[in-house]
Amino acid sequence: MIQTLPDIDLSKKLMKWYSTNKRDLPWRKIKDPYSVWVSEIILQQTRIETGIRYYLNFIKKYPNVKVLARSSKQQLLKTWEGLGYYSRVLNMHKAANQVLLIHEGVFPKDYFSLIDLPGIGDYTASAISSICNNEKQGVVDGNVLRFVSRLLKIDDSIDSLTTKKQIKKYITEKMSSSNPGDFNEAIMDFGSTVCKPKNFYCNSCIFALDCQANLSDLVKNYPVKSKKNKVVKKEMSYVIILSQNQKIFLKKRSDKGIWKNLFEFFLIESNNKPLTNELIIENLSKKFTLKSNKIKFIKSVKHKLSHIELKINFYLIKVKNPKSKMYDLSSLGRIPFPRPLKVILDDIL
Ligand code: SF4
């Protein structure tokens, strides 16, 4: 439970801080719900510098919800390539089509219409509705959770839904009615630039004398988090198959994993061990006529995801022109790949 709250004029202090520390971000120039939505989805799990680059490119290619709805999934995945969590952009595509169908192509800006769209949860609906529709809906992202949990010295885990709801209620009560959008931007900016996870600036902080964690010299202990799930290690191996006529074998992933709908090379399961030449030849001979038995090991790369650490081994082999479908190397610029596969392609081609 959040303890009895000290009487902090959160809104007044934050807005004063924001007036001189506001970051000049491209989506803040206009209060357009479509642009704010694009920025909020991109910024989930993404650093701000990377997010700006992807945002500007995305808005250039898909300037409004109609263009987005009519684009192909493959084209969208290619635009998203490297950002990860690809279900985000597929949900955006679904949401754009729903906006055409239900809202006649006008992107909604009220909380309850927004939360009905695919891929939009409480955080995104609160951000858009407060910024574009002046609704009093507090946003609760990781920066806000950390800041408020230190300010109030909350001993419950910030991973719990109950704690998140309490923090949302607290900041929604504290935000001013005249500019809730600015309040939300301010509290998120404050968390990410002052009340940072490790290098927090308590000495110069405007809340230093209000902050319960700072006053007890316990900032490092907050926020409280539930124990993390153990990261699983997995090893996988890909063979890049090139034909004599300079074509490459690719397969679209159809499973439900994080790389669904992206393209990959020839995958050989090897029980978390590197492949042997015999195993590669045995697997490939069923489908291809090898030019020779010469297999080149390219390299192993590590790729970390939130719950899994992958070691990916890459090999290269040349084959005679097969009957099965192969892709022209010139088409690779239109095909979406998981990040580590794209990096290897850029290295070797
Ligand atoms: S005093 Fe330190 S811990 Fe408290 S809000 Fe400021 S930066 Fe965060």
Coordinates of C-alpha atoms and ligand atoms in Angstrom, one line a residue:
M1 CA 0.0 0.0 0.0
I2 CA 1.1 3.6 -0.7
Q3 CA 1.7 5.2 2.7
T4 CA 0.1 8.5 3.8
L5 CA 1.3 10.9 1.2
P6 CA 3.4 13.9 2.1
D7 CA 1.8 17.1 0.9
I8 CA 3.9 17.7 -2.1
D9 CA 2.9 20.2 -4.8
L10 CA 4.0 17.8 -7.4
S11 CA 2.3 19.5 -10.4
K12 CA 3.6 23.0 -9.6
K13 CA 7.2 22.0 -9.1
L14 CA 7.3 19.6 -12.1
M15 CA 5.7 22.2 -14.5
K16 CA 8.3 24.8 -13.3
W17 CA 11.1 22.3 -14.0
Y18 CA 9.6 21.3 -17.3
S19 CA 9.3 25.0 -18.5
T20 CA 13.1 25.1 -18.7
N21 CA 14.0 21.5 -19.3
K22 CA 11.5 20.4 -21.9
R23 CA 13.1 18.3 -24.6
D24 CA 12.6 19.3 -28.1
L25 CA 11.1 16.1 -29.6
P26 CA 9.6 16.0 -33.1
W27 CA 6.2 14.7 -32.1
R28 CA 5.8 17.4 -29.5
K29 CA 5.5 20.1 -32.2
I30 CA 1.9 19.2 -33.1
K31 CA -0.7 17.6 -30.9
D32 CA -1.8 15.2 -33.5
P33 CA -3.1 11.8 -32.0
Y34 CA -1.7 9.8 -35.0
S35 CA 1.8 11.2 -34.6
V36 CA 1.7 10.9 -30.8
W37 CA 0.6 7.2 -31.1
V38 CA 3.4 6.4 -33.6
S39 CA 6.0 8.0 -31.2
E40 CA 4.6 6.2 -28.1
I41 CA 4.6 2.8 -29.7
I42 CA 8.1 3.2 -31.2
L43 CA 9.5 4.5 -27.8
Q44 CA 8.4 1.4 -25.9
Q45 CA 11.6 -0.6 -25.2
T46 CA 13.6 1.9 -27.4
R47 CA 16.2 4.5 -26.5
I48 CA 15.1 8.1 -27.4
E49 CA 17.9 8.8 -29.9
T50 CA 17.0 5.6 -31.8
G51 CA 13.3 6.3 -31.4
I52 CA 13.6 9.7 -33.1
R53 CA 15.3 8.3 -36.1
Y54 CA 12.7 5.5 -36.5
Y55 CA 9.8 8.0 -35.9
L56 CA 11.0 10.4 -38.6
N57 CA 11.4 7.6 -41.1
F58 CA 8.0 6.1 -40.2
I59 CA 6.1 9.3 -40.5
K60 CA 7.7 10.0 -43.8
K61 CA 6.6 6.6 -45.2
Y62 CA 3.2 6.5 -43.5
P63 CA 2.1 10.1 -42.9
N64 CA -1.4 9.2 -41.9
V65 CA -3.6 6.4 -40.7
K66 CA -5.0 5.7 -44.2
V67 CA -1.5 5.2 -45.8
L68 CA -0.6 2.9 -42.9
A69 CA -3.7 0.8 -43.2
R70 CA -3.1 0.3 -46.9
S71 CA 0.5 -0.7 -46.6
S72 CA 1.7 -4.3 -46.7
K73 CA 2.8 -6.1 -43.6
Q74 CA 6.1 -7.0 -45.2
Q75 CA 6.8 -3.3 -46.0
L76 CA 5.9 -2.4 -42.4
L77 CA 8.2 -5.1 -41.0
K78 CA 11.0 -3.8 -43.2
T79 CA 10.5 -0.3 -41.8
W80 CA 10.5 -1.7 -38.3
E81 CA 13.6 -3.9 -38.9
G82 CA 16.1 -3.6 -36.0
L83 CA 13.6 -2.2 -33.5
G84 CA 12.5 -5.6 -32.2
Y85 CA 9.1 -6.6 -30.7
Y86 CA 7.7 -6.8 -34.2
S87 CA 4.1 -7.5 -32.9
R88 CA 4.0 -3.7 -32.1
V89 CA 4.0 -2.7 -35.8
L90 CA 1.6 -5.6 -36.8
N91 CA -0.8 -4.3 -34.1
M92 CA -0.4 -0.8 -35.5
H93 CA -1.5 -2.1 -38.9
K94 CA -4.6 -3.8 -37.4
A95 CA -5.4 -0.6 -35.4
A96 CA -5.1 1.5 -38.5
N97 CA -7.6 -0.7 -40.3
Q98 CA -9.9 -0.5 -37.4
V99 CA -9.7 3.3 -37.4
L100 CA -10.7 3.3 -41.1
L101 CA -13.6 0.9 -40.4
I102 CA -15.0 2.4 -37.1
H103 CA -13.8 6.0 -37.0
E104 CA -14.0 6.8 -40.7
G105 CA -10.2 7.3 -40.9
V106 CA -10.0 9.9 -38.1
F107 CA -7.6 8.7 -35.4
P108 CA -9.4 8.9 -32.1
K109 CA -8.1 11.0 -29.2
D110 CA -10.4 10.0 -26.3
Y111 CA -9.2 7.4 -23.8
F112 CA -12.1 4.9 -24.2
S113 CA -12.0 4.8 -28.0
L114 CA -8.2 4.5 -27.9
I115 CA -8.1 1.6 -25.5
D116 CA -10.3 -0.4 -27.8
L117 CA -7.7 -0.4 -30.5
P118 CA -5.3 -3.3 -30.9
G119 CA -1.9 -2.8 -29.2
I120 CA -3.1 0.2 -27.2
G121 CA -3.1 -0.3 -23.4
D122 CA -3.6 2.1 -20.5
Y123 CA -0.2 3.8 -20.9
T124 CA -0.6 4.7 -24.6
A125 CA -4.3 5.6 -24.3
S126 CA -3.4 7.9 -21.3
A127 CA -0.6 9.5 -23.1
I128 CA -2.6 10.3 -26.3
S129 CA -5.8 11.4 -24.5
S130 CA -4.0 13.7 -22.1
I131 CA -1.7 15.3 -24.7
C132 CA -4.3 15.6 -27.5
N133 CA -7.6 15.8 -25.7
N134 CA -6.6 17.3 -22.3
E135 CA -8.0 14.3 -20.4
K136 CA -6.8 13.8 -16.8
Q137 CA -5.2 10.3 -17.3
G138 CA -1.9 9.8 -15.5
V139 CA 0.7 7.9 -17.5
V140 CA 2.7 5.1 -15.8
D141 CA 5.8 4.1 -17.6
G142 CA 9.0 2.7 -16.1
N143 CA 10.4 6.3 -15.5
V144 CA 7.2 7.4 -13.6
L145 CA 7.1 4.2 -11.5
R146 CA 10.8 4.6 -10.5
F147 CA 10.4 8.3 -9.6
V148 CA 7.1 8.0 -7.7
S149 CA 8.2 4.8 -5.9
R150 CA 11.3 6.7 -4.6
L151 CA 9.4 9.9 -3.8
L152 CA 6.9 8.0 -1.7
K153 CA 9.2 5.2 -0.7
I154 CA 6.8 2.5 -1.9
D155 CA 7.7 -0.9 -0.5
D156 CA 5.5 -2.9 -2.9
S157 CA 6.8 -4.2 -6.1
I158 CA 6.4 -1.9 -9.1
D159 CA 5.7 -5.0 -11.2
S160 CA 2.4 -5.5 -9.5
L161 CA -0.8 -4.3 -11.2
T162 CA -2.1 -3.0 -7.8
T163 CA 1.0 -0.8 -7.3
K164 CA 0.7 0.5 -10.9
K165 CA -2.9 1.4 -10.4
Q166 CA -2.1 3.2 -7.1
I167 CA 0.6 5.2 -8.7
K168 CA -1.7 6.1 -11.6
K169 CA -4.3 7.2 -9.2
Y170 CA -1.8 9.3 -7.2
I171 CA -0.4 11.2 -10.3
T172 CA -3.9 11.6 -11.8
E173 CA -5.0 13.3 -8.6
K174 CA -1.9 15.5 -8.6
M175 CA -2.0 16.6 -12.2
S176 CA -3.4 20.0 -13.1
S177 CA -6.7 20.1 -15.1
S178 CA -5.4 22.8 -17.5
N179 CA -2.4 20.9 -19.0
P180 CA -2.5 17.2 -18.2
G181 CA -0.5 16.3 -21.3
D182 CA 2.4 18.6 -20.3
F183 CA 2.3 17.1 -16.8
N184 CA 2.6 13.6 -18.2
E185 CA 5.5 14.6 -20.5
A186 CA 7.1 16.4 -17.6
I187 CA 6.9 13.5 -15.2
M188 CA 8.3 11.0 -17.8
D189 CA 11.1 13.4 -18.7
F190 CA 11.9 14.0 -15.1
G191 CA 12.2 10.3 -14.4
S192 CA 14.3 9.6 -17.4
T193 CA 16.7 12.5 -17.0
V194 CA 16.9 13.3 -13.3
C195 CA 15.6 10.4 -11.3
K196 CA 17.5 7.9 -13.4
P197 CA 17.9 4.2 -12.6
K198 CA 21.6 4.4 -11.5
N199 CA 23.1 7.9 -11.9
F200 CA 20.3 9.8 -10.2
Y201 CA 20.8 13.5 -9.4
C202 CA 19.5 13.8 -5.8
N203 CA 21.9 16.6 -5.0
S204 CA 20.4 19.0 -7.4
C205 CA 16.8 17.5 -7.4
I206 CA 13.9 19.8 -6.9
F207 CA 12.2 17.1 -4.8
A208 CA 15.3 16.4 -2.6
L209 CA 13.5 17.6 0.6
D210 CA 10.2 15.8 -0.3
C211 CA 11.6 12.5 -1.4
Q212 CA 11.2 9.9 1.2
A213 CA 13.8 7.6 -0.2
N214 CA 16.4 10.4 -0.4
L215 CA 15.6 11.6 3.1
S216 CA 16.2 8.1 4.5
D217 CA 19.3 7.7 2.3
L218 CA 17.8 4.6 0.7
V219 CA 17.4 5.7 -2.9
K220 CA 19.4 2.6 -4.1
N221 CA 16.8 0.3 -2.6
Y222 CA 13.9 1.7 -4.8
P223 CA 12.0 0.9 -6.8
V224 CA 11.3 -2.5 -5.4
K225 CA 11.0 -5.2 -8.1
S226 CA 9.8 -8.8 -8.2
K227 CA 12.5 -11.3 -8.8
K228 CA 13.3 -11.5 -12.5
N229 CA 12.7 -14.7 -14.4
K230 CA 16.0 -16.5 -15.1
V231 CA 17.4 -15.7 -18.6
V232 CA 17.5 -18.9 -20.7
K233 CA 20.5 -19.5 -22.9
K234 CA 20.0 -21.0 -26.3
E235 CA 22.2 -21.8 -29.2
M236 CA 21.0 -22.0 -32.8
S237 CA 22.7 -22.3 -36.2
Y238 CA 21.9 -20.9 -39.6
V239 CA 23.3 -21.9 -43.0
I240 CA 23.4 -19.1 -45.6
I241 CA 22.8 -20.9 -48.9
L242 CA 23.9 -19.2 -52.1
S243 CA 23.3 -20.6 -55.6
Q244 CA 25.6 -20.4 -58.6
N245 CA 23.3 -17.8 -60.1
Q246 CA 23.7 -15.6 -57.1
K247 CA 20.4 -16.3 -55.4
I248 CA 19.8 -16.9 -51.7
F249 CA 17.6 -19.4 -49.8
L250 CA 15.2 -17.6 -47.4
K251 CA 12.2 -18.8 -45.4
K252 CA 9.5 -16.8 -43.8
R253 CA 9.0 -17.7 -40.2
S254 CA 5.5 -18.8 -39.5
D255 CA 5.7 -19.7 -35.8
K256 CA 4.3 -17.5 -33.0
G257 CA 7.6 -16.4 -31.7
I258 CA 9.0 -12.8 -31.7
W259 CA 10.4 -13.2 -35.2
K260 CA 7.1 -14.3 -36.7
N261 CA 6.7 -13.1 -40.4
L262 CA 10.4 -12.1 -40.6
F263 CA 12.7 -14.0 -43.0
E264 CA 15.5 -16.3 -42.0
F265 CA 18.2 -18.5 -43.6
F266 CA 18.3 -22.3 -43.5
L267 CA 17.9 -23.2 -39.8
I268 CA 19.3 -26.4 -38.5
E269 CA 18.5 -27.5 -34.9
S270 CA 21.5 -28.9 -33.1
N271 CA 20.5 -29.3 -29.5
N272 CA 22.3 -26.1 -28.4
K273 CA 25.6 -27.2 -29.9
P274 CA 27.6 -25.8 -32.9
L275 CA 26.9 -27.8 -36.1
T276 CA 29.3 -30.3 -37.5
N277 CA 30.0 -30.4 -41.3
E278 CA 28.4 -33.9 -41.5
L279 CA 25.2 -32.6 -39.9
I280 CA 25.0 -29.6 -42.3
I281 CA 25.6 -31.8 -45.4
E282 CA 23.0 -34.4 -44.2
N283 CA 20.4 -31.7 -43.8
L284 CA 21.1 -29.8 -47.0
S285 CA 21.5 -32.8 -49.3
K286 CA 17.8 -33.6 -48.9
K287 CA 16.9 -30.3 -50.6
F288 CA 19.9 -29.0 -52.5
T289 CA 22.7 -30.3 -54.8
L290 CA 25.9 -29.1 -53.2
K291 CA 28.6 -27.6 -55.3
S292 CA 31.2 -29.0 -53.0
N293 CA 31.4 -30.1 -49.4
K294 CA 33.2 -26.8 -48.6
I295 CA 31.3 -25.1 -45.7
K296 CA 32.5 -21.8 -44.4
F297 CA 32.0 -20.9 -40.8
I298 CA 31.3 -17.2 -40.7
K299 CA 31.0 -16.3 -37.1
S300 CA 28.9 -16.6 -33.9
V301 CA 27.0 -13.7 -32.5
K302 CA 25.2 -13.1 -29.2
H303 CA 21.7 -11.6 -29.2
K304 CA 20.0 -10.7 -26.0
L305 CA 16.2 -10.6 -25.6
S306 CA 14.4 -9.9 -22.3
H307 CA 14.0 -13.6 -21.4
I308 CA 16.5 -15.4 -23.6
E309 CA 20.2 -15.1 -24.6
L310 CA 20.8 -16.4 -28.0
K311 CA 24.1 -17.6 -29.5
I312 CA 23.7 -17.8 -33.2
N313 CA 26.2 -19.6 -35.4
F314 CA 26.3 -18.7 -39.1
Y315 CA 27.7 -20.8 -41.9
L316 CA 27.9 -20.3 -45.7
I317 CA 27.7 -22.9 -48.4
K318 CA 27.3 -22.7 -52.2
V319 CA 24.9 -25.0 -54.1
K320 CA 24.0 -25.7 -57.7
N321 CA 20.9 -23.9 -59.0
P322 CA 18.0 -25.5 -57.2
K323 CA 14.4 -25.9 -58.4
S324 CA 13.0 -24.6 -55.1
K325 CA 12.3 -20.9 -54.7
M326 CA 15.4 -18.7 -54.1
Y327 CA 15.5 -14.9 -53.7
D328 CA 17.5 -12.5 -55.9
L329 CA 20.2 -10.7 -53.8
S330 CA 18.8 -7.5 -55.3
S331 CA 15.5 -8.1 -53.4
L332 CA 17.0 -8.2 -50.0
G333 CA 16.4 -4.5 -49.4
R334 CA 12.6 -5.2 -49.4
I335 CA 12.7 -8.2 -47.1
P336 CA 12.5 -7.9 -43.3
F337 CA 15.0 -9.8 -41.2
P338 CA 15.6 -10.2 -37.5
R339 CA 18.4 -7.8 -36.5
P340 CA 21.3 -10.3 -36.1
L341 CA 20.5 -11.8 -39.5
K342 CA 20.5 -8.4 -41.1
V343 CA 23.8 -7.5 -39.6
I344 CA 25.4 -10.7 -41.0
L345 CA 24.0 -10.0 -44.5
D346 CA 25.4 -6.5 -44.4
D347 CA 28.8 -8.0 -43.4
I348 CA 29.0 -10.6 -46.1
L349 CA 27.3 -9.2 -49.1
Ligands
SF4_1 S1 15.8 13.1 -4.6 FE1 16.8 11.5 -5.9 S2 15.5 9.7 -5.7 FE2 14.3 11.4 -5.0 S3 13.1 12.1 -6.7 FE3 15.0 13.3 -6.7 S4 16.4 12.2 -8.0 FE4 14.8 10.8 -7.5

